[in-house]
PDB file of C-alpha atoms in Angstrom:
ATOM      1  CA  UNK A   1      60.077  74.883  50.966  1.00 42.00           C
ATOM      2  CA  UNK A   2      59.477  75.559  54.191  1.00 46.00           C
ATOM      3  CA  UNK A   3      62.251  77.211  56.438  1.00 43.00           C
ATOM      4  CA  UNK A   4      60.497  78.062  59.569  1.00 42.00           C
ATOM      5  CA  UNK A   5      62.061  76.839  62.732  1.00 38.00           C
ATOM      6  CA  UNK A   6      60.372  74.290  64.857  1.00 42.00           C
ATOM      7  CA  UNK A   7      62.789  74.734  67.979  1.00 43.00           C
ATOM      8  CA  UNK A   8      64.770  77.562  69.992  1.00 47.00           C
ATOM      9  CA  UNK A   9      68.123  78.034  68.475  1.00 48.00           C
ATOM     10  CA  UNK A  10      67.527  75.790  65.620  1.00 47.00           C
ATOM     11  CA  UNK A  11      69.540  77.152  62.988  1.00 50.00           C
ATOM     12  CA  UNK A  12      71.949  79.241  64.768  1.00 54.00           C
ATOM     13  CA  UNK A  13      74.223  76.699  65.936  1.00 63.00           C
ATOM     14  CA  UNK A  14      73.543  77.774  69.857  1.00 62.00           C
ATOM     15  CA  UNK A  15      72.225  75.424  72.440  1.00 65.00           C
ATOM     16  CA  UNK A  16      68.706  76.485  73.280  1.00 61.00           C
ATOM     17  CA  UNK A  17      69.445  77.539  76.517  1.00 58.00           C
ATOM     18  CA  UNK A  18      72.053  79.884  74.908  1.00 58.00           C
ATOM     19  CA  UNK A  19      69.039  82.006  73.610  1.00 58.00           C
ATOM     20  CA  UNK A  20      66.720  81.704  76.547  1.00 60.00           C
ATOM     21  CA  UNK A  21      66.119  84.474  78.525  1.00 58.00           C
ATOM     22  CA  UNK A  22      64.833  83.035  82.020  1.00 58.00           C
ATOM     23  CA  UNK A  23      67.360  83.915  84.458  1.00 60.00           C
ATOM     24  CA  UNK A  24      68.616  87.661  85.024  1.00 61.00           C
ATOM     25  CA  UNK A  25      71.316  86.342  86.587  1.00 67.00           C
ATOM     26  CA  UNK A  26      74.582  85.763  84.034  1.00 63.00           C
ATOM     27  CA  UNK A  27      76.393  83.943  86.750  1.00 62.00           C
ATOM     28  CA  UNK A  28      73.531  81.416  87.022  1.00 64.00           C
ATOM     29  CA  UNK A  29      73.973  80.706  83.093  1.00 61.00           C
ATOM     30  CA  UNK A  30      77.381  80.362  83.299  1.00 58.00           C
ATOM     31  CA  UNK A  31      76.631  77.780  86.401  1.00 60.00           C
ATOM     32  CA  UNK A  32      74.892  75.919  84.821  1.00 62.00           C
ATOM     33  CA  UNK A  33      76.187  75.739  81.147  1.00 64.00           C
ATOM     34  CA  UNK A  34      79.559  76.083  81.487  1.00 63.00           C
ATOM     35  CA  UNK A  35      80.793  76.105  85.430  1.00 66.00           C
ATOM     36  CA  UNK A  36      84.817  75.324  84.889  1.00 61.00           C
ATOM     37  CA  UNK A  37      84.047  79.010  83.653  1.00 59.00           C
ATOM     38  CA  UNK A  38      83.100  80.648  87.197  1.00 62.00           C
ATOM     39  CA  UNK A  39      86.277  82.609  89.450  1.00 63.00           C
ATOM     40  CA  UNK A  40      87.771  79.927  91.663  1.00 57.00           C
ATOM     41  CA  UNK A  41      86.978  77.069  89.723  1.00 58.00           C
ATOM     42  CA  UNK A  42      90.083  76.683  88.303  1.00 53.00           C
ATOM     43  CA  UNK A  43      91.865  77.243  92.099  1.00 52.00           C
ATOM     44  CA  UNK A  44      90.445  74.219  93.173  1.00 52.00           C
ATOM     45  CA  UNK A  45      94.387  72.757  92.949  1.00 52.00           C
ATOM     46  CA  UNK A  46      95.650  74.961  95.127  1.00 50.00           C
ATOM     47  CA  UNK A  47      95.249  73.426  98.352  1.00 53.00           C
ATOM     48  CA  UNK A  48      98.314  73.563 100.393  1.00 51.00           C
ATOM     49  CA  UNK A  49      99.624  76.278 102.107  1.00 49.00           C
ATOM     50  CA  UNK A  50     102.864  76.955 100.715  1.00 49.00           C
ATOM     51  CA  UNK A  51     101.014  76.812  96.587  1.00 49.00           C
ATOM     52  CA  UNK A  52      98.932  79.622  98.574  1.00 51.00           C
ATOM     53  CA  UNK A  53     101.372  81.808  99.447  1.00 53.00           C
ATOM     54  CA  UNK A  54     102.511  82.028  95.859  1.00 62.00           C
ATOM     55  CA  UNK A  55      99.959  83.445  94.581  1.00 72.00           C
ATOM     56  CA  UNK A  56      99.917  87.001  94.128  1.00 78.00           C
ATOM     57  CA  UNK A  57      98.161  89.625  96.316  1.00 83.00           C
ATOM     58  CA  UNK A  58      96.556  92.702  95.408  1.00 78.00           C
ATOM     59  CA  UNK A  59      96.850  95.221  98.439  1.00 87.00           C
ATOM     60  CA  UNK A  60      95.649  98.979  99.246  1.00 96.00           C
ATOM     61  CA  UNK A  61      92.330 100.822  97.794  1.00 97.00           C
ATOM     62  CA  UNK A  62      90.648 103.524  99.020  1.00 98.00           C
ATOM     63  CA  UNK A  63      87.553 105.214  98.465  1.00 98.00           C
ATOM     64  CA  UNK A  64      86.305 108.927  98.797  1.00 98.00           C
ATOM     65  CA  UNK A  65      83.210 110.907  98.430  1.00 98.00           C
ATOM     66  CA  UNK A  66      83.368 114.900  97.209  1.00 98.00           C
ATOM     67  CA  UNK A  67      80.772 117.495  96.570  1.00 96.00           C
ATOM     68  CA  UNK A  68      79.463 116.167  93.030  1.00 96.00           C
ATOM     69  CA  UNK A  69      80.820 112.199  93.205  1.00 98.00           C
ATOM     70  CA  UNK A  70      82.868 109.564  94.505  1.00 98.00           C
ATOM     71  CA  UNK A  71      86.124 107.937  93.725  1.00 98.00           C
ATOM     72  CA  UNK A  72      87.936 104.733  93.568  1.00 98.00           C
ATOM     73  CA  UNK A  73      92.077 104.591  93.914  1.00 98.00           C
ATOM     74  CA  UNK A  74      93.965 101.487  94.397  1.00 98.00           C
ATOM     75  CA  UNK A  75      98.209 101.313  94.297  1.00 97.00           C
ATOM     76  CA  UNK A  76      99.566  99.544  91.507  1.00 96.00           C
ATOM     77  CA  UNK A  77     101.822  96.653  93.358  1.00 95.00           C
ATOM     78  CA  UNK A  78     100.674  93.013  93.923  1.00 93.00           C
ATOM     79  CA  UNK A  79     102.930  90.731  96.028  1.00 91.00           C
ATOM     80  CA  UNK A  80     103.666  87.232  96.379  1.00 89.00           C
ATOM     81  CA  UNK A  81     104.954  86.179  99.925  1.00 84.00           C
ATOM     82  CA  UNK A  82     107.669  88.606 100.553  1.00 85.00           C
ATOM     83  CA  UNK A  83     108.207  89.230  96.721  1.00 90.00           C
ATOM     84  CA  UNK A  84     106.738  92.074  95.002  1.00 92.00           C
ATOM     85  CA  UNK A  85     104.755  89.817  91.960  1.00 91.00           C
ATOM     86  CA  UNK A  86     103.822  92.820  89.863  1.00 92.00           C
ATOM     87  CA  UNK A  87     104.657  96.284  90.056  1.00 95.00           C
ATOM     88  CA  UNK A  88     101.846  98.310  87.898  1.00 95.00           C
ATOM     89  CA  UNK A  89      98.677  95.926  88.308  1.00 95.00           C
ATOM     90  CA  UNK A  90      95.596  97.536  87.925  1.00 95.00           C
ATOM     91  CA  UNK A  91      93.313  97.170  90.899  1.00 96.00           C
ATOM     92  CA  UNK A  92      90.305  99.059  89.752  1.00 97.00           C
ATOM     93  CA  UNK A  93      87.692  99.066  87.194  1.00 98.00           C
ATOM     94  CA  UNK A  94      84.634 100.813  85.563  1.00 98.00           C
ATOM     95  CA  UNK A  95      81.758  98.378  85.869  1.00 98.00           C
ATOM     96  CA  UNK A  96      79.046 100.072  84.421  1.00 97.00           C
ATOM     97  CA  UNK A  97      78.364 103.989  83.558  1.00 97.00           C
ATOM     98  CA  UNK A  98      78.308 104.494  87.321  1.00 98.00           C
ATOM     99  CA  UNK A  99      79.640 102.492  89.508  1.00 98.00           C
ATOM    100  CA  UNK A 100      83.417 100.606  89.851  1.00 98.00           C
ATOM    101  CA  UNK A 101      85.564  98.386  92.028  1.00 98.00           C
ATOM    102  CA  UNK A 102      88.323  98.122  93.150  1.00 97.00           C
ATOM    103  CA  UNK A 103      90.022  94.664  94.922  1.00 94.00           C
ATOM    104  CA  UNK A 104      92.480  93.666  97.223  1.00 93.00           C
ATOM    105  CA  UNK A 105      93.247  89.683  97.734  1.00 88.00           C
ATOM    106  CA  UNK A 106      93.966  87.066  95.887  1.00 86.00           C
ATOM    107  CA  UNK A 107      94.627  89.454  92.705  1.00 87.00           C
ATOM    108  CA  UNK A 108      93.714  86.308  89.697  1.00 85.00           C
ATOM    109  CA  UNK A 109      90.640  85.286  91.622  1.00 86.00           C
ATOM    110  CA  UNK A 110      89.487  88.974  92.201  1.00 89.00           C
ATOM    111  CA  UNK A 111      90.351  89.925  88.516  1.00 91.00           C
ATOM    112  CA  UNK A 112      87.952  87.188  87.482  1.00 89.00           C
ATOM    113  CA  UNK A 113      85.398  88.095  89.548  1.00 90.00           C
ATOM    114  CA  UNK A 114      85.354  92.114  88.602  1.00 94.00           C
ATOM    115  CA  UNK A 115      85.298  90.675  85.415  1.00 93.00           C
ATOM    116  CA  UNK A 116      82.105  88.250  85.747  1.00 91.00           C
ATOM    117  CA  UNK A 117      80.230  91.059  87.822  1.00 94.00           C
ATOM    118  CA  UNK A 118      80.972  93.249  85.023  1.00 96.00           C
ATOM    119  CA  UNK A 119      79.111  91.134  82.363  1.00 93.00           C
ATOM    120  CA  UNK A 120      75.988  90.925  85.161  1.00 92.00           C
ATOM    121  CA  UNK A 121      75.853  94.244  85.140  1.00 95.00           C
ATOM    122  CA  UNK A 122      75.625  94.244  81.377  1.00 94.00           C
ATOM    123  CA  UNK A 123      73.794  90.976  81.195  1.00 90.00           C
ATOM    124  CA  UNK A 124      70.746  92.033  83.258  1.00 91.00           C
ATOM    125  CA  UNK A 125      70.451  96.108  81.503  1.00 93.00           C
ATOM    126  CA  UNK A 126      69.567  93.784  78.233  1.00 90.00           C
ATOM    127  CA  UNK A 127      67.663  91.851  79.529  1.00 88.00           C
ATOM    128  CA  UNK A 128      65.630  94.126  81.603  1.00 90.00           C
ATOM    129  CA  UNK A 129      66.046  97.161  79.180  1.00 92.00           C
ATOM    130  CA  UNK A 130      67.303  99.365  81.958  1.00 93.00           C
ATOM    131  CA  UNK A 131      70.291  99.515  84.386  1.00 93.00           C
ATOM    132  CA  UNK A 132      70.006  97.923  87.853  1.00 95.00           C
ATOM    133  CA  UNK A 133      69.256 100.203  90.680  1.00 96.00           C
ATOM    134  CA  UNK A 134      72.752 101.299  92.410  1.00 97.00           C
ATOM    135  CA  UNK A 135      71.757  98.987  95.655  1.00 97.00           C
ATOM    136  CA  UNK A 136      70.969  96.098  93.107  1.00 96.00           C
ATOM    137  CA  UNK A 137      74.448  96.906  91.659  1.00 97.00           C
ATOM    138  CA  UNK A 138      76.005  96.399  95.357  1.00 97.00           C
ATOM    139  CA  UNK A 139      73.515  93.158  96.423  1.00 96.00           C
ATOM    140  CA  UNK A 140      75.165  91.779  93.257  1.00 94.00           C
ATOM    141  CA  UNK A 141      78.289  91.875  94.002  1.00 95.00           C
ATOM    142  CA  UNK A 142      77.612  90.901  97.537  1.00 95.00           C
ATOM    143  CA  UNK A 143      76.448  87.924  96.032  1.00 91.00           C
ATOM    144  CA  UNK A 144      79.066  87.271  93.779  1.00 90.00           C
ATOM    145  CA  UNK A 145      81.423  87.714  96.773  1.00 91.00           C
ATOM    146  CA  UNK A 146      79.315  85.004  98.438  1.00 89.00           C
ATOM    147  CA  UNK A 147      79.827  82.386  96.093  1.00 84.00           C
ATOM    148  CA  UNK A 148      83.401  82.136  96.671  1.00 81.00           C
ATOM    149  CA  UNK A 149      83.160  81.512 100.448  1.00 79.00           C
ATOM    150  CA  UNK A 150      84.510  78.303  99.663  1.00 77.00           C
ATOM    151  CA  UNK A 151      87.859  79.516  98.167  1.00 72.00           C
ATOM    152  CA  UNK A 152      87.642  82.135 100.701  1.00 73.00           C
ATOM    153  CA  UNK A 153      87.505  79.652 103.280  1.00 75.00           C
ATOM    154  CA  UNK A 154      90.839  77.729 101.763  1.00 71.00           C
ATOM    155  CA  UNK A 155      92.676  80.784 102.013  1.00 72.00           C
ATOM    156  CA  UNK A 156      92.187  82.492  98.597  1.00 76.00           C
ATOM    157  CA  UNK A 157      90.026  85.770  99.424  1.00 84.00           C
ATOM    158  CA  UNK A 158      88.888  88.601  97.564  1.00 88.00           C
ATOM    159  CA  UNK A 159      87.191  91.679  99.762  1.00 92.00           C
ATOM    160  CA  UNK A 160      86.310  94.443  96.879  1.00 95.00           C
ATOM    161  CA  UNK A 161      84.839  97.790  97.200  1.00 97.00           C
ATOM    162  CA  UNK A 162      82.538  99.295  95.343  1.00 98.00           C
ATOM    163  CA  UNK A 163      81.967 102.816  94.924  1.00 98.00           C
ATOM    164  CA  UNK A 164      79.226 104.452  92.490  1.00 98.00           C
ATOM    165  CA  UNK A 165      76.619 107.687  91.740  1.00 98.00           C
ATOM    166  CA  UNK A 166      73.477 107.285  92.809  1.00 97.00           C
ATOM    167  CA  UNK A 167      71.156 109.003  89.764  1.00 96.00           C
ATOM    168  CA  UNK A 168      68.170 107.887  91.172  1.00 94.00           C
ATOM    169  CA  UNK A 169      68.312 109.364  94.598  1.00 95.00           C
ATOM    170  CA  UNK A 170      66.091 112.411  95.359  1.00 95.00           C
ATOM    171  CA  UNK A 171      69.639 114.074  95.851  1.00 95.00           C
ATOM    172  CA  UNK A 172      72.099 112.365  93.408  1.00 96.00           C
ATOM    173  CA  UNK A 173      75.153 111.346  95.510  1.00 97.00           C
ATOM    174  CA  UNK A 174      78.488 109.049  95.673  1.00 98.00           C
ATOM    175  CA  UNK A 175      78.444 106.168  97.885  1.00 98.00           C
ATOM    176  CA  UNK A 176      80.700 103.833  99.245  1.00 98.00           C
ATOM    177  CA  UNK A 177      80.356 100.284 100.190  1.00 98.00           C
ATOM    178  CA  UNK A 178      82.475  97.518 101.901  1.00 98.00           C
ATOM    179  CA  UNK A 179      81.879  93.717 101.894  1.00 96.00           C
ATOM    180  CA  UNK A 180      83.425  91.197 104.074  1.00 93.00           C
ATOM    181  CA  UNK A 181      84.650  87.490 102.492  1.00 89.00           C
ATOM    182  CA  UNK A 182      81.252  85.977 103.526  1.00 89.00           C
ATOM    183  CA  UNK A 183      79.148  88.551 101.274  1.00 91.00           C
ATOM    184  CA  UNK A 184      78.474  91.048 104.098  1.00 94.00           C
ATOM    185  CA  UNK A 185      77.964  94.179 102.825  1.00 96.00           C
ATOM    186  CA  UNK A 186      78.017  97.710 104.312  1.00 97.00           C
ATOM    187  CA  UNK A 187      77.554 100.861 103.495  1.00 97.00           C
ATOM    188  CA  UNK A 188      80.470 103.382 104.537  1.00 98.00           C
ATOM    189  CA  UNK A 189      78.755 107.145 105.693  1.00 96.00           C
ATOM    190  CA  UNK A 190      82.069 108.456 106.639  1.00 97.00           C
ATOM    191  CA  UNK A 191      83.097 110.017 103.338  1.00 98.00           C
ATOM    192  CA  UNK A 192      85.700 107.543 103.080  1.00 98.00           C
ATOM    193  CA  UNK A 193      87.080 104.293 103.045  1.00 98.00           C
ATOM    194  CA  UNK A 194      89.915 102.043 102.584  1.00 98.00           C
ATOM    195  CA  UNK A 195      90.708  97.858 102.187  1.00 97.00           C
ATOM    196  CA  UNK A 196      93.420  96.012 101.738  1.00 94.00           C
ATOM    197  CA  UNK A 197      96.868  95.029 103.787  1.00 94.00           C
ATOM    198  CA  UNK A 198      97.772  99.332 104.112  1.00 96.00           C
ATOM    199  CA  UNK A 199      93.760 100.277 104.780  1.00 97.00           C
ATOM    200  CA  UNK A 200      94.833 101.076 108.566  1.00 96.00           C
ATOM    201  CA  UNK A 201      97.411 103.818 107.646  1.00 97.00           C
ATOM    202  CA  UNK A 202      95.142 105.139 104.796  1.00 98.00           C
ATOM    203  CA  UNK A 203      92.174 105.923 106.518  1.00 98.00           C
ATOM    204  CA  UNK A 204      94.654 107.276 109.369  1.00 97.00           C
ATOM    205  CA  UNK A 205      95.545 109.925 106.621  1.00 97.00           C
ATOM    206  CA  UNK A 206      91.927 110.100 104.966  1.00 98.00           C
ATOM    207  CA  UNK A 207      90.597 111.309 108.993  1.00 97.00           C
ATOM    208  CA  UNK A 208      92.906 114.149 109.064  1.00 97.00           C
ATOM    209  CA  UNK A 209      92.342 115.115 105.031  1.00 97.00           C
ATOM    210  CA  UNK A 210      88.543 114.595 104.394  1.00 98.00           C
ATOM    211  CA  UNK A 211      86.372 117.493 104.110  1.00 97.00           C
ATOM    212  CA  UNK A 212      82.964 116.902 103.025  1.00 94.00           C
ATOM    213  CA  UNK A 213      82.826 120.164 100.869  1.00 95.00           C
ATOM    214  CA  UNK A 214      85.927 119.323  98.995  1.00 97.00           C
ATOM    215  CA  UNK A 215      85.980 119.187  95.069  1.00 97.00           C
ATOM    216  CA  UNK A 216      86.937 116.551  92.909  1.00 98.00           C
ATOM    217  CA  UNK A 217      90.616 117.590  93.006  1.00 98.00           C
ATOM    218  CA  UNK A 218      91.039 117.996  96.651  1.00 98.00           C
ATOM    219  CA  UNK A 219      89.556 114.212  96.574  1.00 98.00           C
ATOM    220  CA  UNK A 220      92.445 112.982  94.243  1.00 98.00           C
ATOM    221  CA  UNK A 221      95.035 114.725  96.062  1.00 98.00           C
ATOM    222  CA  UNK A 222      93.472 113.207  99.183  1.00 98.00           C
ATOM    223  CA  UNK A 223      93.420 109.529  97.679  1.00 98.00           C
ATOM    224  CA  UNK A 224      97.297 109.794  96.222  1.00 98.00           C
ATOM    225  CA  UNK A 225      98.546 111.219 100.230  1.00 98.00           C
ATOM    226  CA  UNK A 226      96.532 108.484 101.728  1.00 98.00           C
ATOM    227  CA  UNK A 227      98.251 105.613  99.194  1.00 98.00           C
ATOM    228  CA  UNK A 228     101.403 107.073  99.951  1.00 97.00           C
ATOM    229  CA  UNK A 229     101.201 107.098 103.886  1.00 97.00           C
ATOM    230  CA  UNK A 230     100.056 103.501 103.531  1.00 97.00           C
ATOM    231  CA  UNK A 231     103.316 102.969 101.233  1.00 97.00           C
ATOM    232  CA  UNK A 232     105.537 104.216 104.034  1.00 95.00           C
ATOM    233  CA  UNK A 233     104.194 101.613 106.509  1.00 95.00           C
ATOM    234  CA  UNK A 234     102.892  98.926 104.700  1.00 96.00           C
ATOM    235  CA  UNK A 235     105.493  97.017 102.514  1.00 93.00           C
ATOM    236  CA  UNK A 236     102.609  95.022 100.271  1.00 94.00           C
ATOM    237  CA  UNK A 237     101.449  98.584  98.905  1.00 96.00           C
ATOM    238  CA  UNK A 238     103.553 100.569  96.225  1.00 95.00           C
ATOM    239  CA  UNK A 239     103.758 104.190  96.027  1.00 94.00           C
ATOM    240  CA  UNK A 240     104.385 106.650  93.507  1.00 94.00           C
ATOM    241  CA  UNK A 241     107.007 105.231  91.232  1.00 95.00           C
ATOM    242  CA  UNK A 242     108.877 108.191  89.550  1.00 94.00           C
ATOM    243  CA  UNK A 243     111.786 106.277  87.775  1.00 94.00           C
ATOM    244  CA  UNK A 244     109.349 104.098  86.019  1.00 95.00           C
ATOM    245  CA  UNK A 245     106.468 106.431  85.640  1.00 96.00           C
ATOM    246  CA  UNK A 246     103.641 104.026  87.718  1.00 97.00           C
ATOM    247  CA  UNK A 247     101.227 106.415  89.707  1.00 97.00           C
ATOM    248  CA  UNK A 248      98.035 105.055  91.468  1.00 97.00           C
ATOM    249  CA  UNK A 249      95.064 104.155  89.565  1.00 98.00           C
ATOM    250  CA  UNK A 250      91.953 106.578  90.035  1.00 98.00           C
ATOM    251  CA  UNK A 251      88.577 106.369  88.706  1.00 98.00           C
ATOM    252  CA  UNK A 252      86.030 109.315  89.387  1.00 98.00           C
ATOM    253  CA  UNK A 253      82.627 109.148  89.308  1.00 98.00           C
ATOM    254  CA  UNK A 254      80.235 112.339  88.836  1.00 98.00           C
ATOM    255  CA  UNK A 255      76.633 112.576  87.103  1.00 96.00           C
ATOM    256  CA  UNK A 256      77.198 114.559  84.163  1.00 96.00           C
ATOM    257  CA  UNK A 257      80.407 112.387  83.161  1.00 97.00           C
ATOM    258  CA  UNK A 258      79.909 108.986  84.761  1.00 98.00           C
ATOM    259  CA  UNK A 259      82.539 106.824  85.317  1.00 98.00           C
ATOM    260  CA  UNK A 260      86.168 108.098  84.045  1.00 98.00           C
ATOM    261  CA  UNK A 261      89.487 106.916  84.658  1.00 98.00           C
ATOM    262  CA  UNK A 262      92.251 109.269  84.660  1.00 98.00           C
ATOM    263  CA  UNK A 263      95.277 109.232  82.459  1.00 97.00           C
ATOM    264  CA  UNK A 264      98.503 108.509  83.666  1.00 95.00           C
ATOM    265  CA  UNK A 265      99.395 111.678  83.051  1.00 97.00           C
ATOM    266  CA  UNK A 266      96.671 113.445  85.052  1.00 97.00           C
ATOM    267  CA  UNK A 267      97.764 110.839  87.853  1.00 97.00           C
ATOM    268  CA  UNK A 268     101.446 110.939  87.630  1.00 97.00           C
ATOM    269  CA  UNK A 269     101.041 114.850  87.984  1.00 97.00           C
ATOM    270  CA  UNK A 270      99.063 114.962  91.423  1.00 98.00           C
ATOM    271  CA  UNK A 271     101.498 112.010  92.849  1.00 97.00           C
ATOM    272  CA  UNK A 272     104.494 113.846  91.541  1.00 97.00           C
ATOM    273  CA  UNK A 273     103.146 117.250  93.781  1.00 97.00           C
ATOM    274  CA  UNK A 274     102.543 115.084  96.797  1.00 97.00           C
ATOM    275  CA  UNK A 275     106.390 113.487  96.471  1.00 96.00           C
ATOM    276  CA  UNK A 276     107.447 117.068  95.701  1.00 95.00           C
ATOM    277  CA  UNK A 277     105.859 118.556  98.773  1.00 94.00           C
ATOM    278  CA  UNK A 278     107.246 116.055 101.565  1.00 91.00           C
ATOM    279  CA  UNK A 279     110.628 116.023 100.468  1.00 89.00           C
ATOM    280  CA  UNK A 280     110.740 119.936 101.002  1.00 88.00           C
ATOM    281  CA  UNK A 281     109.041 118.672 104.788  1.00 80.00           C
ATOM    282  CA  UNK A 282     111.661 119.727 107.751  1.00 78.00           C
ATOM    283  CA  UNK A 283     113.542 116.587 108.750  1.00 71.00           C
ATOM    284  CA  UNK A 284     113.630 116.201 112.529  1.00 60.00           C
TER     285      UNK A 284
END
């Protein structure tokens, strides 16, 4: 008897498309075969103003480049109006071996879409058979960020930023780049950088810390003062929590490791030092 198949995806029990390869693009699959599926799509209800301000917020990351790599830290609060929502979300994420994000706005929507970038990432390396360059990593997600200018336009933003090590370059590096809600994207040459609701008083801090020459240490102690001066001033970001053990989130980024994310441990003891040293500060 003759088994051979006559038809893509005969016998599997997949849709043909399912097992075609003609698009690079995951998010144009998903568009097309199954869009309730895309961020936003289901936030299509929320179209008044007061359903909008209840959902939750995701506030303050920053960003930092040091001799050898880069970083990504984000606080661990997200907010809803003038209630804090959640008090240890996590605000940044590995996306590939080297590069992450990290988001501030609407925190479900912006979960979502980390989450569908991440699979692009992944989607197009098996495809292609090798990892996109680290500027195709940051036009994707520009794009991604594009096609939710329509949510972004009803109110429900997400503004990421995306940090990662740049292998190919003749002199591997760590960059930095910003995006706007239309897709805009930008690449940030001053070491540092910081979104989200307390990004004014942590790049404040980050101008006065920043030292080009610094090692990866001096660039987590750098992110955890920065997240705490935004904490003092900006009610929507949370700083270090002792009593309940939530530090910031930090992911570093370095060519011989890749992408890591520290333990709470390693996190909770740089944020504890920081809260140690300015309560033994002179009070005026």
């Amino acid at each position: 008897m003759d088994h051979t198949f006559t038809r893509q995806g005969a016998g599997t029990g997949l849709p043909a498309a399912y097992l075609s390869a003609a698009s690079l693009s995951f998010s144009d699959f998903l568009r097309s075969q199954a869009p309730d599926l895309l961020p936003g799509a289901r936030a299509a209800e929320l179209n008044n103003q007061s359903a909008l301000a209840e959902v939750p917020h995701g506030t303050t990351i920053v960003a930092v480049t040091y001799s050898g790599g880069v970083l990504l830290a984000g606080d661990r609060r997200a907010t809803s109006g003038n209630l804090i929502a959640q008090r240890d979300m996590e605000k940044v994420f590995v996306t590939d071996d080297y590069s992450a994000v990290g988001i501030a706005g609407t925190a479900g929507l912006a979960v979502e879409m980390v989450r569908l970038y991440t699979v692009e990432l992944a989607y197009y390396e098996k495809i292609e058979g090798v990892p996109l360059s680290l500027d195709g990593k940051a036009n994707k997600l520009a794009s991604t960020v594009r096609e939710n200018l329509g949510m972004a336009m009803n109110g429900l933003a997400v503004v990421p930023l995306f940090v990662g090590y740049d292998i190919d370059a003749d002199q591997p590096h760590g960059r930095i780049v910003s995006y706007d809600v239309v897709g805009g994207r930008y690449e940030e040459r001053a070491g540092f950088h910081a979104v989200g609701s307390g990004s004014l008083f942590a790049k404040s801090a980050l101008k006065k810390l920043y030292d080009p020459q610094g090692d990866q240490a001096a660039a987590i102690r750098w992110a955890v003062e920065a997240l705490y001066d935004a904490a003092e001033d900006d009610s929507a970001t949370g700083g270090p929590d002792l009593s309940r053990r939530i530090f910031p989130s930090i992911i570093t980024i370095t060519g011989p490791e890749g992408a890591v994310r520290l333990t709470d441990e390693e996190t909770g003891a740089v944020a504890e030092a920081v809260v140690a040293d300015r309560s033994q500060r002179p009070r005026g």
